[in-house]
Tab-separated table of C-alpha atoms in Angstrom:
chain	number	residue	atom	x	y	z
A	11	MET	CA	-13.109	15.724	-1.048
A	12	ALA	CA	-13.619	12.976	1.427
A	13	ASN	CA	-11.302	12.904	4.529
A	14	ILE	CA	-9.497	9.913	5.729
A	15	SER	CA	-8.142	10.151	9.345
A	16	ASN	CA	-6.952	8.118	12.378
A	17	VAL	CA	-5.373	5.406	10.151
A	18	LYS	CA	-3.895	2.702	12.444
A	19	LEU	CA	-2.034	-0.474	11.522
A	20	ASP	CA	-1.801	-3.334	13.961
A	21	ILE	CA	0.115	-6.595	13.368
A	22	SER	CA	-0.404	-9.444	15.894
A	23	GLN	CA	0.523	-13.178	16.077
A	24	VAL	CA	-2.162	-15.655	14.990
A	25	PRO	CA	-2.589	-18.032	17.993
A	26	GLY	CA	-1.278	-21.472	17.283
A	27	GLN	CA	0.197	-20.456	13.919
A	28	PRO	CA	3.772	-19.275	14.465
A	29	LYS	CA	4.241	-18.153	10.798
A	30	GLN	CA	0.982	-16.267	10.460
A	31	LYS	CA	0.425	-12.667	11.223
A	32	LYS	CA	-2.917	-10.921	11.754
A	33	VAL	CA	-2.791	-7.644	9.917
A	34	THR	CA	-5.585	-5.085	10.820
A	35	VAL	CA	-6.095	-1.542	9.553
A	36	SER	CA	-8.644	0.717	11.091
A	37	TYR	CA	-9.559	4.245	10.078
A	38	GLN	CA	-12.391	6.791	9.635
A	39	ILE	CA	-13.935	8.356	6.595
A	40	ARG	CA	-15.846	11.663	6.550
A	41	PHE	CA	-17.487	12.773	3.355
A	42	ASN	CA	-18.347	16.304	2.612
A	43	SER	CA	-21.937	17.511	2.199
A	44	ALA	CA	-21.747	17.759	-1.566
A	45	GLU	CA	-20.583	14.249	-1.801
A	46	GLU	CA	-23.335	13.076	0.459
A	47	LEU	CA	-26.080	14.907	-1.384
A	48	ALA	CA	-24.767	13.543	-4.777
A	49	GLY	CA	-24.425	10.094	-3.398
A	50	SER	CA	-20.850	9.938	-4.769
A	51	VAL	CA	-19.174	6.605	-5.014
A	52	PHE	CA	-15.528	6.103	-4.308
A	53	LYS	CA	-12.998	3.246	-4.850
A	54	GLU	CA	-11.581	2.403	-1.411
A	55	SER	CA	-8.299	0.562	-1.306
A	56	VAL	CA	-6.101	-0.427	1.599
A	57	THR	CA	-2.513	-1.576	0.941
A	58	ILE	CA	0.373	-2.605	3.072
A	59	ARG	CA	3.613	-1.029	2.031
A	60	GLY	CA	7.244	-1.275	2.911
A	61	ASN	CA	9.236	1.916	3.799
A	62	ASP	CA	12.532	1.922	1.886
A	63	VAL	CA	15.393	4.309	1.133
A	64	GLY	CA	14.204	4.362	-2.608
A	65	PRO	CA	10.606	4.053	-3.694
A	66	ASP	CA	8.461	2.257	-1.120
A	67	GLN	CA	7.387	-1.300	-1.880
A	68	HIS	CA	3.838	-2.542	-2.276
A	69	LEU	CA	3.627	-5.647	-0.235
A	70	PHE	CA	0.010	-6.615	-0.596
A	71	ARG	CA	-3.610	-5.305	-0.893
A	72	LEU	CA	-5.604	-5.749	2.183
A	73	LYS	CA	-8.894	-4.645	0.890
A	74	SER	CA	-10.436	-3.146	-2.211
A	75	LEU	CA	-14.084	-2.131	-2.554
A	76	PHE	CA	-16.487	0.625	-3.473
A	77	VAL	CA	-18.161	2.911	-0.858
A	78	LYS	CA	-20.937	5.305	-1.276
A	79	ALA	CA	-20.849	8.776	0.553
A	80	GLN	CA	-23.066	8.923	3.598
A	81	PRO	CA	-23.634	11.522	6.397
A	82	GLY	CA	-21.424	11.230	9.512
A	83	VAL	CA	-18.152	9.461	10.311
A	84	LEU	CA	-17.752	6.025	8.746
A	85	ASN	CA	-15.533	3.800	10.919
A	86	ARG	CA	-13.640	1.096	9.001
A	87	SER	CA	-11.670	-1.900	10.134
A	88	PHE	CA	-10.264	-4.747	8.038
A	89	SER	CA	-8.104	-7.699	8.862
A	90	LYS	CA	-6.288	-10.407	7.066
A	91	ASN	CA	-4.031	-13.315	8.084
A	92	VAL	CA	-0.791	-13.468	6.109
A	93	HIS	CA	2.428	-15.529	6.175
A	94	ARG	CA	5.126	-13.490	7.896
A	95	GLU	CA	7.235	-13.454	4.859
A	96	LYS	CA	4.694	-11.130	3.123
A	97	LEU	CA	5.711	-8.557	5.767
A	98	ASP	CA	9.424	-9.111	5.270
A	99	GLU	CA	10.148	-6.162	3.078
A	100	ASP	CA	13.912	-5.997	3.910
A	101	ASP	CA	15.038	-9.355	2.714
A	102	ASP	CA	17.142	-11.461	5.155
A	103	PHE	CA	20.208	-13.107	3.733
A	104	GLY	CA	22.810	-15.640	4.867
A	105	PHE	CA	26.555	-14.830	5.177
A	106	PHE	CA	28.910	-17.905	5.874
A	107	GLY	CA	26.000	-19.785	7.305
A	108	VAL	CA	24.782	-17.007	9.489
A	109	LYS	CA	21.432	-15.506	8.843
A	110	ILE	CA	21.356	-11.664	8.846
A	111	SER	CA	17.962	-10.203	9.470
A	112	PHE	CA	16.964	-6.533	9.103
A	113	GLN	CA	14.105	-4.842	10.811
A	114	ASP	CA	11.146	-4.320	8.547
A	115	GLU	CA	9.319	-0.939	8.187
A	116	VAL	CA	5.714	-1.366	7.050
A	117	TYR	CA	2.783	0.992	7.065
A	118	ALA	CA	-0.801	1.012	5.735
A	119	ASN	CA	-1.966	3.253	2.923
A	120	VAL	CA	-5.737	3.971	2.507
A	121	CYS	CA	-6.861	5.635	-0.646
A	122	LEU	CA	-10.211	6.889	-1.863
A	123	GLU	CA	-10.627	7.645	-5.506
A	124	PRO	CA	-13.793	9.059	-7.095
A	125	PHE	CA	-15.422	6.450	-9.190
A	126	ASN	CA	-16.309	7.832	-12.576
A	127	PRO	CA	-18.352	5.393	-14.497
A	128	GLN	CA	-17.730	5.230	-18.143
A	129	GLY	CA	-20.325	4.661	-20.794
A	130	ASP	CA	-20.186	1.588	-23.061
A	131	SER	CA	-21.853	0.642	-26.282
A	132	SER	CA	-22.407	-2.657	-28.020
A	133	ASN	CA	-23.964	-3.785	-31.263
A	134	SER	CA	-26.474	-6.530	-31.785
A	135	ASN	CA	-26.128	-9.444	-34.291
A	136	GLU	CA	-26.621	-8.429	-37.820
A	137	ILE	CA	-29.577	-9.558	-39.737
A	138	VAL	CA	-29.244	-9.699	-43.523
A	139	ARG	CA	-32.542	-10.033	-45.549
A	140	PHE	CA	-34.738	-8.015	-47.841
A	141	PHE	CA	-37.149	-5.795	-45.930
């Protein structure tokens, strides 16, 4: 199976846009020799998630695409500007007019799933006549 390594999340301020954050995820993919020889295709998805006491929250999908196995290390990096509220996974609330904010814990998840094409069939129009 392909190996994903060195996953790094970076969140920075978008200059001149105080409510916008630039979210960047970078990582490396290494396919095994069998996948390379077969030309295997994988569905690649990068999501941003919030770390919680219960189940972690899906905050948003950064990227979703297909990638074909190839020799060597494949270096990936994807960025997206988002409103800061998309990263606010621990909701803030007010108490007697005082805003209470909690620190947010976010991380990137990179997933590769083997793409298995499925067959399809379809019928033509029907012709009715004597042959």
